[in-house]
PDB file of C-alpha atoms in Angstrom:
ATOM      1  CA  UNK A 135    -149.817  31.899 151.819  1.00 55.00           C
ATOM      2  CA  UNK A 136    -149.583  32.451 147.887  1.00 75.00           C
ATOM      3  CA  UNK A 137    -147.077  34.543 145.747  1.00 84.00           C
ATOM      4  CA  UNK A 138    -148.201  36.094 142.382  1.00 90.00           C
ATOM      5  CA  UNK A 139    -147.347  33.304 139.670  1.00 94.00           C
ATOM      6  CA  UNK A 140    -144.824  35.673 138.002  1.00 96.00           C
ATOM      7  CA  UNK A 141    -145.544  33.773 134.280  1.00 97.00           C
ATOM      8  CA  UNK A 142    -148.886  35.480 134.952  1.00 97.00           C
ATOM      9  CA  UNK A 143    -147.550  38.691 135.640  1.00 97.00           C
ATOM     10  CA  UNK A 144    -145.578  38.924 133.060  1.00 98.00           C
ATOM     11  CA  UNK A 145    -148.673  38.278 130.369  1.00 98.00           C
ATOM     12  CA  UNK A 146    -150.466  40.829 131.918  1.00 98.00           C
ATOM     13  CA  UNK A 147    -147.813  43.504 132.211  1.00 97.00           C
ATOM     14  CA  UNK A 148    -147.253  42.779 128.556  1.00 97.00           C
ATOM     15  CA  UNK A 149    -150.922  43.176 128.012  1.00 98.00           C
ATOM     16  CA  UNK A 150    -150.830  46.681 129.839  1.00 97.00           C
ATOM     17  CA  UNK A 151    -148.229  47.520 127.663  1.00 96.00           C
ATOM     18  CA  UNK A 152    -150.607  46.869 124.332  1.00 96.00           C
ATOM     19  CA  UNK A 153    -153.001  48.854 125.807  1.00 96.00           C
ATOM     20  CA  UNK A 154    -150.930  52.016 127.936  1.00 94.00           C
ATOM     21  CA  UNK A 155    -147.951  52.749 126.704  1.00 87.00           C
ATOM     22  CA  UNK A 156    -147.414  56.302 129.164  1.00 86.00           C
ATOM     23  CA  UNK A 157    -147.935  54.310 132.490  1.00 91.00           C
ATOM     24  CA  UNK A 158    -145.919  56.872 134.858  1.00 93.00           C
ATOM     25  CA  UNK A 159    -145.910  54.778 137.999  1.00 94.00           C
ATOM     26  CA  UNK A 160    -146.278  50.757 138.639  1.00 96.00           C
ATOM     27  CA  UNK A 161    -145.772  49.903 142.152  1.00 95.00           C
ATOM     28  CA  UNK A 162    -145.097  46.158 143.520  1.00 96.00           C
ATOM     29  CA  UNK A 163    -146.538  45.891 146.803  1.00 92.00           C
ATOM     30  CA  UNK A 164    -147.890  42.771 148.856  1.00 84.00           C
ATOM     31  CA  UNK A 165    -148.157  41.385 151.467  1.00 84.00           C
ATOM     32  CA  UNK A 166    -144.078  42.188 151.442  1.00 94.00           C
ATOM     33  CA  UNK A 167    -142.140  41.784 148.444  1.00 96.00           C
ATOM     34  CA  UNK A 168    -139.298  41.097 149.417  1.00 96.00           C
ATOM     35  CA  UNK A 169    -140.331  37.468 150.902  1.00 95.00           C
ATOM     36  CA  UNK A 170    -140.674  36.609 147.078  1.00 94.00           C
ATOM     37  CA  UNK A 171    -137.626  34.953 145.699  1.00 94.00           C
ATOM     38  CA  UNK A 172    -138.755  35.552 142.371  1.00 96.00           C
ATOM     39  CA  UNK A 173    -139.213  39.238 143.022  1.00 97.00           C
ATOM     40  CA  UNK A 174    -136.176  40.106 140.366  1.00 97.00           C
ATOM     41  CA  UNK A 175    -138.432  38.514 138.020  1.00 97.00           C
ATOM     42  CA  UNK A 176    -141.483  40.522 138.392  1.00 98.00           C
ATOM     43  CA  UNK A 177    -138.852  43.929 138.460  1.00 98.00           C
ATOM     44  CA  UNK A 178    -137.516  42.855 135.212  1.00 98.00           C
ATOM     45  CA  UNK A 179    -140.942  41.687 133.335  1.00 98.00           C
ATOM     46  CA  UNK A 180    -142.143  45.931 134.044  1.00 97.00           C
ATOM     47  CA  UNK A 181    -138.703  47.418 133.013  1.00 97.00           C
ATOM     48  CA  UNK A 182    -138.785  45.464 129.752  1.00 96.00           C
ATOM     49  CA  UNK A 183    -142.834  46.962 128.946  1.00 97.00           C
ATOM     50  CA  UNK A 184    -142.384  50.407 130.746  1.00 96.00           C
ATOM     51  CA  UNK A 185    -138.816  51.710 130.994  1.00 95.00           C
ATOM     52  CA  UNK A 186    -139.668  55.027 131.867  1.00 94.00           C
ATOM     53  CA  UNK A 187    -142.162  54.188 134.551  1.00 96.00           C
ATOM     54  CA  UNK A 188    -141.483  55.012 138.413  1.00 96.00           C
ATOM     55  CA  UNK A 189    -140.906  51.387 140.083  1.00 97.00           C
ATOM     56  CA  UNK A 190    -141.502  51.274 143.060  1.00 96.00           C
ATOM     57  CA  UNK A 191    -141.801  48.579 145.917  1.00 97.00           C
ATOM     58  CA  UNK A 192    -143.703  48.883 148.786  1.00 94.00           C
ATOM     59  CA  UNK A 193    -141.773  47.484 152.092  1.00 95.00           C
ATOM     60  CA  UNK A 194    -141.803  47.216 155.650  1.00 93.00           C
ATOM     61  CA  UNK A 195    -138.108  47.286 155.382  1.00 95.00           C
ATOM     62  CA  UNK A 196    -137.871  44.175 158.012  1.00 95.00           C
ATOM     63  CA  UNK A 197    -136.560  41.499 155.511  1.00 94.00           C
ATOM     64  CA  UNK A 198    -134.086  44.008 153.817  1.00 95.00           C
ATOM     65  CA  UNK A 199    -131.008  41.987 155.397  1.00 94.00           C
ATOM     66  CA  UNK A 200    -132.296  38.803 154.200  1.00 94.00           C
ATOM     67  CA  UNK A 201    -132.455  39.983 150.520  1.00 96.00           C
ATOM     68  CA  UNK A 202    -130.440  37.565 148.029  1.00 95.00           C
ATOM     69  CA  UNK A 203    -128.184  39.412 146.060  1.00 96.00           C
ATOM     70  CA  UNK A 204    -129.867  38.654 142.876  1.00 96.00           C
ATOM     71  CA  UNK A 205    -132.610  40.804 144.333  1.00 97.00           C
ATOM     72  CA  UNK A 206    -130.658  43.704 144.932  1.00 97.00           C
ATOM     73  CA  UNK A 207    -128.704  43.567 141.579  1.00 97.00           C
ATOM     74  CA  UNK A 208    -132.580  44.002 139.956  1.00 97.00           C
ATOM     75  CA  UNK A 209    -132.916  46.728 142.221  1.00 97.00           C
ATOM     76  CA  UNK A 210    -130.380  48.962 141.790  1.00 97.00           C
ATOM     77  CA  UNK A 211    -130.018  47.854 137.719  1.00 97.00           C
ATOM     78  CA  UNK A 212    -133.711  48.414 137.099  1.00 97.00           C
ATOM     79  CA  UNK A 213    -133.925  51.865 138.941  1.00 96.00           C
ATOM     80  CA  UNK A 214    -136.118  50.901 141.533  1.00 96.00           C
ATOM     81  CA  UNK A 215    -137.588  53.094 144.621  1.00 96.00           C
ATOM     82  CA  UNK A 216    -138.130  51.633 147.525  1.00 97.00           C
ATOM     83  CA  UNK A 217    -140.831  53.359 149.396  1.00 94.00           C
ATOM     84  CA  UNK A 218    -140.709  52.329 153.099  1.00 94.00           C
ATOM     85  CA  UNK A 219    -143.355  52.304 155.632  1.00 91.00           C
ATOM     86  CA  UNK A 220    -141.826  53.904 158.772  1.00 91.00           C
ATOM     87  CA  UNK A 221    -144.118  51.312 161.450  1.00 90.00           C
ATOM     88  CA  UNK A 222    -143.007  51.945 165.047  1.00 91.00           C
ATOM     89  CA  UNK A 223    -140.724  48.102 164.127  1.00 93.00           C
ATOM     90  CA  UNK A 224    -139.133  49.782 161.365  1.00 94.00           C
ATOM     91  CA  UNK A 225    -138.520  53.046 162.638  1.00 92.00           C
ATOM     92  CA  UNK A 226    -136.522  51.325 164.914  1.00 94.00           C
ATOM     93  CA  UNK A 227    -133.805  50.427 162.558  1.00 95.00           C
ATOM     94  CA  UNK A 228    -134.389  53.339 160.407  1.00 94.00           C
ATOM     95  CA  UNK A 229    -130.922  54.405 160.984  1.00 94.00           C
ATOM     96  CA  UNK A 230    -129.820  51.318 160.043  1.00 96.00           C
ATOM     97  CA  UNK A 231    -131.784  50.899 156.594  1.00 96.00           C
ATOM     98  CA  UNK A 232    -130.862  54.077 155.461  1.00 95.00           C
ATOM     99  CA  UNK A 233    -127.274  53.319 155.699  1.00 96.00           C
ATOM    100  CA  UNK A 234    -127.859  50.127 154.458  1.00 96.00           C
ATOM    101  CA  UNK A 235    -129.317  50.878 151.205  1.00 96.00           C
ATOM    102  CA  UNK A 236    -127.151  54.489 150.707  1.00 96.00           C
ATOM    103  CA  UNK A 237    -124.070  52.368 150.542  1.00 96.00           C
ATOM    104  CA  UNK A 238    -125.628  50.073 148.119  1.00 95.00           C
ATOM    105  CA  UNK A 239    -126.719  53.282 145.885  1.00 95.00           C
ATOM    106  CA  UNK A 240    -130.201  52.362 145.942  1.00 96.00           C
ATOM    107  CA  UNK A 241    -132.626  54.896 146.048  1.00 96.00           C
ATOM    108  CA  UNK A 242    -135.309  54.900 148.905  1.00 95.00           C
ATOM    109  CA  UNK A 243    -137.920  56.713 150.812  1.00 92.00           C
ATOM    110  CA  UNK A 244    -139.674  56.084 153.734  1.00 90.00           C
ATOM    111  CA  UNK A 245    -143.322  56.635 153.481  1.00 76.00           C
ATOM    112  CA  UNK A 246    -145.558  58.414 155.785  1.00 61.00           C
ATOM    113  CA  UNK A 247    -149.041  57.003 155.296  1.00 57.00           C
ATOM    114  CA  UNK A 248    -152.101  58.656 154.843  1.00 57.00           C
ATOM    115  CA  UNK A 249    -151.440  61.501 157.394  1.00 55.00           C
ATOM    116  CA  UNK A 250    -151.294  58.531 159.705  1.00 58.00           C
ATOM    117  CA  UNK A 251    -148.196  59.371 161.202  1.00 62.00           C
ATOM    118  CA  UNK A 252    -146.247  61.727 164.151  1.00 62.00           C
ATOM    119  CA  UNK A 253    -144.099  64.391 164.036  1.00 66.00           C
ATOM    120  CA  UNK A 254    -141.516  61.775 163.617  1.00 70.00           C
ATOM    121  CA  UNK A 255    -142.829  60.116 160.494  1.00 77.00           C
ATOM    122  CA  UNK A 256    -143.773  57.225 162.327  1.00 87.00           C
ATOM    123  CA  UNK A 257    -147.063  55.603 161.326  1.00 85.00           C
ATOM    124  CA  UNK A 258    -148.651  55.404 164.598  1.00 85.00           C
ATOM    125  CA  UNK A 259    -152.286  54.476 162.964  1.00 82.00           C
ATOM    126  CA  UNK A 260    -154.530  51.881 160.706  1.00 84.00           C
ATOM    127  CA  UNK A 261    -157.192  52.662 158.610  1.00 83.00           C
ATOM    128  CA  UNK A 262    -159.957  50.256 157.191  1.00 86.00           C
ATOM    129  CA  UNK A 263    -163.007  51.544 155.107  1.00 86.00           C
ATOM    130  CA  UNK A 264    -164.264  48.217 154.259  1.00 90.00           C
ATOM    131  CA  UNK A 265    -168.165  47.704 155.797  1.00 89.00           C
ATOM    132  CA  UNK A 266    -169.648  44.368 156.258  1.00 87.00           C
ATOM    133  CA  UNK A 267    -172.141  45.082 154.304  1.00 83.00           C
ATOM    134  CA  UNK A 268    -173.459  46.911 151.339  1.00 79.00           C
ATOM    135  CA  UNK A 269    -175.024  49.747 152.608  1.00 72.00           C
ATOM    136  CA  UNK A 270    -173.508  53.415 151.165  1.00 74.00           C
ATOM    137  CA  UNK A 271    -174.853  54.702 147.597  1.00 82.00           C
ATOM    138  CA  UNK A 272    -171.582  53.872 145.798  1.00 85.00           C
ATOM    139  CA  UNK A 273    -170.935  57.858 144.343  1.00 84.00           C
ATOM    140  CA  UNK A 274    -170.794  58.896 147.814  1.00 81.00           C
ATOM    141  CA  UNK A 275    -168.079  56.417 149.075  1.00 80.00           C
ATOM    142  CA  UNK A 276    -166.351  56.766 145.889  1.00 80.00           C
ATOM    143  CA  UNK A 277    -166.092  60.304 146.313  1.00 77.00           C
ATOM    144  CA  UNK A 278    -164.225  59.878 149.794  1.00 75.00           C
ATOM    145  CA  UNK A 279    -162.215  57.200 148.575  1.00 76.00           C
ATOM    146  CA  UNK A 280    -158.806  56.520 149.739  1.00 68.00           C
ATOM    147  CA  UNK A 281    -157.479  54.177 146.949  1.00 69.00           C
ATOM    148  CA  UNK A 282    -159.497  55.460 143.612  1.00 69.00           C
ATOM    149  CA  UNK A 283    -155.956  56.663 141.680  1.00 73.00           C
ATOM    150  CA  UNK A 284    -154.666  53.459 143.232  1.00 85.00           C
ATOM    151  CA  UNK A 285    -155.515  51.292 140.391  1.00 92.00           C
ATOM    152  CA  UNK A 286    -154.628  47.386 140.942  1.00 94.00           C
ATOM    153  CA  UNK A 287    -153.920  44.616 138.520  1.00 96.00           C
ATOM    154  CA  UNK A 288    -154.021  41.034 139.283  1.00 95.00           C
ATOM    155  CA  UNK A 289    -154.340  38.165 137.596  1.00 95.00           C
ATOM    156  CA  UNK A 290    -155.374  39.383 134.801  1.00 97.00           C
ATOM    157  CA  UNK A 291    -157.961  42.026 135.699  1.00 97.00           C
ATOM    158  CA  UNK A 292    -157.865  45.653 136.723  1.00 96.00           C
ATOM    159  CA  UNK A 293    -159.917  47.497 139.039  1.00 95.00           C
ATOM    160  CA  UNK A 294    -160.519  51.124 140.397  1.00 92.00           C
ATOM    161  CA  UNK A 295    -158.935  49.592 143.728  1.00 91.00           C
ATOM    162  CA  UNK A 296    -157.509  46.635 145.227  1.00 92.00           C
ATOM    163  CA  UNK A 297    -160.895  45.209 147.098  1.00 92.00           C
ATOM    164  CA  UNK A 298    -162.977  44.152 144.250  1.00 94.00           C
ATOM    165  CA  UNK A 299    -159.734  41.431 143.528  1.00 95.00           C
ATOM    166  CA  UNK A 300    -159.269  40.866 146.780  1.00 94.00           C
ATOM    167  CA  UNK A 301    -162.445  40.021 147.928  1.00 94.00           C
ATOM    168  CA  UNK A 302    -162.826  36.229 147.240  1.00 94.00           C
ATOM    169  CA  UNK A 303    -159.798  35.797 149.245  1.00 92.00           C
ATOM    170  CA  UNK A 304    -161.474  38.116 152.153  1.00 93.00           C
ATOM    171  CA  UNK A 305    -164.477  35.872 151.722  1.00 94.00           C
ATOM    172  CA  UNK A 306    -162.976  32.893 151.865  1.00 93.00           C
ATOM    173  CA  UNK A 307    -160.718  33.769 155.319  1.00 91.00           C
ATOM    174  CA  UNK A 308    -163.548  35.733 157.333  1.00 92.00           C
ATOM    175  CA  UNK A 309    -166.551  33.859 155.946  1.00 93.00           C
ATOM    176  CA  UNK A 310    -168.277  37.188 154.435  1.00 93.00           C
ATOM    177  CA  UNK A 311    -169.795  37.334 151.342  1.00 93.00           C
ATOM    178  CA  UNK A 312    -168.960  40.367 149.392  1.00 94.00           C
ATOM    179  CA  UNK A 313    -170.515  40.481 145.745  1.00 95.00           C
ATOM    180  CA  UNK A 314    -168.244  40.934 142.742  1.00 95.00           C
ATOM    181  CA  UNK A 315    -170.099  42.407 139.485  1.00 95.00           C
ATOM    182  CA  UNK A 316    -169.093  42.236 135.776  1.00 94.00           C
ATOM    183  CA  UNK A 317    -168.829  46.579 136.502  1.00 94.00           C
ATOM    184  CA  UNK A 318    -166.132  46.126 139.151  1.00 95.00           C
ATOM    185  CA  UNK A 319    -163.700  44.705 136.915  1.00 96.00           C
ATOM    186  CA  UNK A 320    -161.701  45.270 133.614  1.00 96.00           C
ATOM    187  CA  UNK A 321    -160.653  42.123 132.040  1.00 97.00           C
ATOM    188  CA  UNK A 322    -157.624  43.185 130.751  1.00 97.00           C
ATOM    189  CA  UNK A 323    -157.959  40.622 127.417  1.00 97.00           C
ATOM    190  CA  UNK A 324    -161.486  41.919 126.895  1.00 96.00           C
ATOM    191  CA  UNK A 325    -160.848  43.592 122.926  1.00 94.00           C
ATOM    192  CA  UNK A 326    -164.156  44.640 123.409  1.00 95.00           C
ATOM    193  CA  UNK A 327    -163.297  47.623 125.435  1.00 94.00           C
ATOM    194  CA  UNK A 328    -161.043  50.498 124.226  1.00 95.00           C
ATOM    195  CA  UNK A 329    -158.028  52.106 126.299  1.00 95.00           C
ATOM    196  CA  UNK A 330    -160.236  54.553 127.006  1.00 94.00           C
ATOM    197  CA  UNK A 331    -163.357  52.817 128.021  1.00 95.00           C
ATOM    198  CA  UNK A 332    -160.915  51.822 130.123  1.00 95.00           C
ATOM    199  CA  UNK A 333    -159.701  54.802 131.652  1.00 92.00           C
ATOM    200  CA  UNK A 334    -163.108  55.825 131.870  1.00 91.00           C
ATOM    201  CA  UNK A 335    -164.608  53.268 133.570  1.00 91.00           C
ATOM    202  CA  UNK A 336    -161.948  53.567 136.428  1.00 90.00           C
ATOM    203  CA  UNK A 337    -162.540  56.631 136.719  1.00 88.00           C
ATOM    204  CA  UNK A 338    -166.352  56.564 138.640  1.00 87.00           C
ATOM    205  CA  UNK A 339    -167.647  54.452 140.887  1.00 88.00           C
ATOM    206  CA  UNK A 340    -168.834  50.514 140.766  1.00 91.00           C
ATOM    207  CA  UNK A 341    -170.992  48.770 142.398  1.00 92.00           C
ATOM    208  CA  UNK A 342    -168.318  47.199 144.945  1.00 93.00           C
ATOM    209  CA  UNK A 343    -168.353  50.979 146.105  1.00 91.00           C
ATOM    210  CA  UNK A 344    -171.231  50.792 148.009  1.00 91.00           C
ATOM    211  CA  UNK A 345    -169.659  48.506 150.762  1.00 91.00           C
ATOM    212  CA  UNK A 346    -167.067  51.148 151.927  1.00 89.00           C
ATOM    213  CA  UNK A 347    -167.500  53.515 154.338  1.00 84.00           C
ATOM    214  CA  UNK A 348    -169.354  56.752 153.115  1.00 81.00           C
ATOM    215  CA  UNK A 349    -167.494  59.061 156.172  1.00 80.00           C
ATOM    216  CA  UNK A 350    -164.133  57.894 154.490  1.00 72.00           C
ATOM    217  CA  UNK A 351    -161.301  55.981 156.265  1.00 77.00           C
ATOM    218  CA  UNK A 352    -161.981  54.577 159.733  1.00 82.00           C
ATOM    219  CA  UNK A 353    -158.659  54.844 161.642  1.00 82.00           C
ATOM    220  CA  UNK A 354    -157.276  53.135 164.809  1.00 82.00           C
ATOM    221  CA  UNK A 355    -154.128  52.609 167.440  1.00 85.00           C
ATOM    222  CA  UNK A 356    -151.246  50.920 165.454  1.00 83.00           C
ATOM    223  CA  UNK A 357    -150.461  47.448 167.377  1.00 84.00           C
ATOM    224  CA  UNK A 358    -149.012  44.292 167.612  1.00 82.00           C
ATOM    225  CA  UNK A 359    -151.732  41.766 166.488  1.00 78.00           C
ATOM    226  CA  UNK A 360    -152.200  38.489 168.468  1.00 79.00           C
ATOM    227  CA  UNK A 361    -154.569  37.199 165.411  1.00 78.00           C
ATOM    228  CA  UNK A 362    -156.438  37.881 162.756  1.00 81.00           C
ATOM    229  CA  UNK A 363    -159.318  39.737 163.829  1.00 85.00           C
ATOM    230  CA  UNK A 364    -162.635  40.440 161.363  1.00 89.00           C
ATOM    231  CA  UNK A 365    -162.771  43.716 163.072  1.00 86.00           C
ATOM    232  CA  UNK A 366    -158.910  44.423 162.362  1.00 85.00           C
ATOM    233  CA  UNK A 367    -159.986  44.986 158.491  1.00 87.00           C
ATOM    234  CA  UNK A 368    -163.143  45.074 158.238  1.00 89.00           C
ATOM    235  CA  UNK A 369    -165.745  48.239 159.348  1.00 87.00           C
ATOM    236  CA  UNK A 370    -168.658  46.025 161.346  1.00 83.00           C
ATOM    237  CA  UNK A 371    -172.139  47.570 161.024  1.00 69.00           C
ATOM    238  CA  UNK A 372    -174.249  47.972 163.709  1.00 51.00           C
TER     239      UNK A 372
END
């Protein structure tokens, strides 16, 4: 297990900064978030570039009442959101988390999914779109794509979603071997590319594209896993 190296972060939000100054909404997400002990850190370092944005962080809501209260002090100072994925664990305690964090005065949601959920709110599914291999025209998938406005920075680079940057470390766990190009990515410190090359290139598909499913998100049971399964993320073609 790794955590974001928040010196990293911070010369990268910074950089984002040079670059957008009207970003509307950053979220934090993980793994969870709130297993970082540093996560006041990485709160602080996008308040100081983009005080107007919508923080939020994405939670499970399990670890809430092992939070340090240097944590929560970032929270509620910085004007975070918390947006909360109601899973059947969580929903248990709902009750409890909501009084929880309306006594501390910190404002919270709890999320609903992708229309993966009951007429409680609980999210009773999973979805993967991820194939094993390569095999969609790229427009097509991108065109049913459930994370294209979800735009995701790490380590320096930026991409239309979160797989292209994630998938050494899927590669490196399952043994696959998904292909990153140079047209995946944005490198971030790259002067040769405007803002709004930028924006533009985000905007249609890359090559990564073609190895997600062109029918859109697979879904499936929400459970308890006993391991990590291939099949658990990934779509396997026949």
């Amino acid at each position: 297990d790794a955590y974001a190296d928040i010196e990293v972060f911070k010369k990268d939000v910074k950089r984002m900064g040079e670059l957008f100054s009207n970003v509307l909404r950053f979220r934090l997400m993980g793994g969870e978030p709130f297993l970082n002990s540093e996560l006041d850190r990485f709160i602080i370092a996008v308040r100081e570039v983009f005080p107007k944005a919508h923080l939020e962080i994405v939670t499970n809501g399990l670890a809430l009442d092992k939070v340090e209260k240097n944590i929560w002090d970032a929270v509620k100072k910085y004007d975070c959101v918390l947006n909360i994925s109601l899973y059947p664990p969580t929903y248990a305690i709902k009750d409890r988390i909501d009084v929880k964090l309306l006594n501390m005065g910190i404002d919270h949601s709890f999320g609903s999914g992708l229309e993966q959920y009951n007429d409680s709110g609980v999210i009773e599914e999973f979805h993967k779109n991820l194939m094993s291999t390569g095999a969609n025209f790229p427009q097509v998938a991108a065109a049913r794509c459930m994370g294209s406005r979800c735009h995701f920075l790490r380590n320096g680079k930026l991409a239309k979603c979160a797989l292209p940057l994630l998938a050494e470390d899927i590669n490196v766990y399952f043994n696959t071997e998904y292909e990153v190009k140079l047209e995946d990515i944005v490198d971030i410190y790259d002067d040769s590319m405007s803002p709004w090359d930028i924006v533009r290139k985000l905007q249609y598909s890359t090559p990564f594209c073609s190895y997600c499913s062109a029918d859109g998100t697979r879904r499936f049971a929400w459970s308890v896993a006993k391991g990590n399964d291939i099949s658990d993320y990934i779509i396997l073609n026949d």
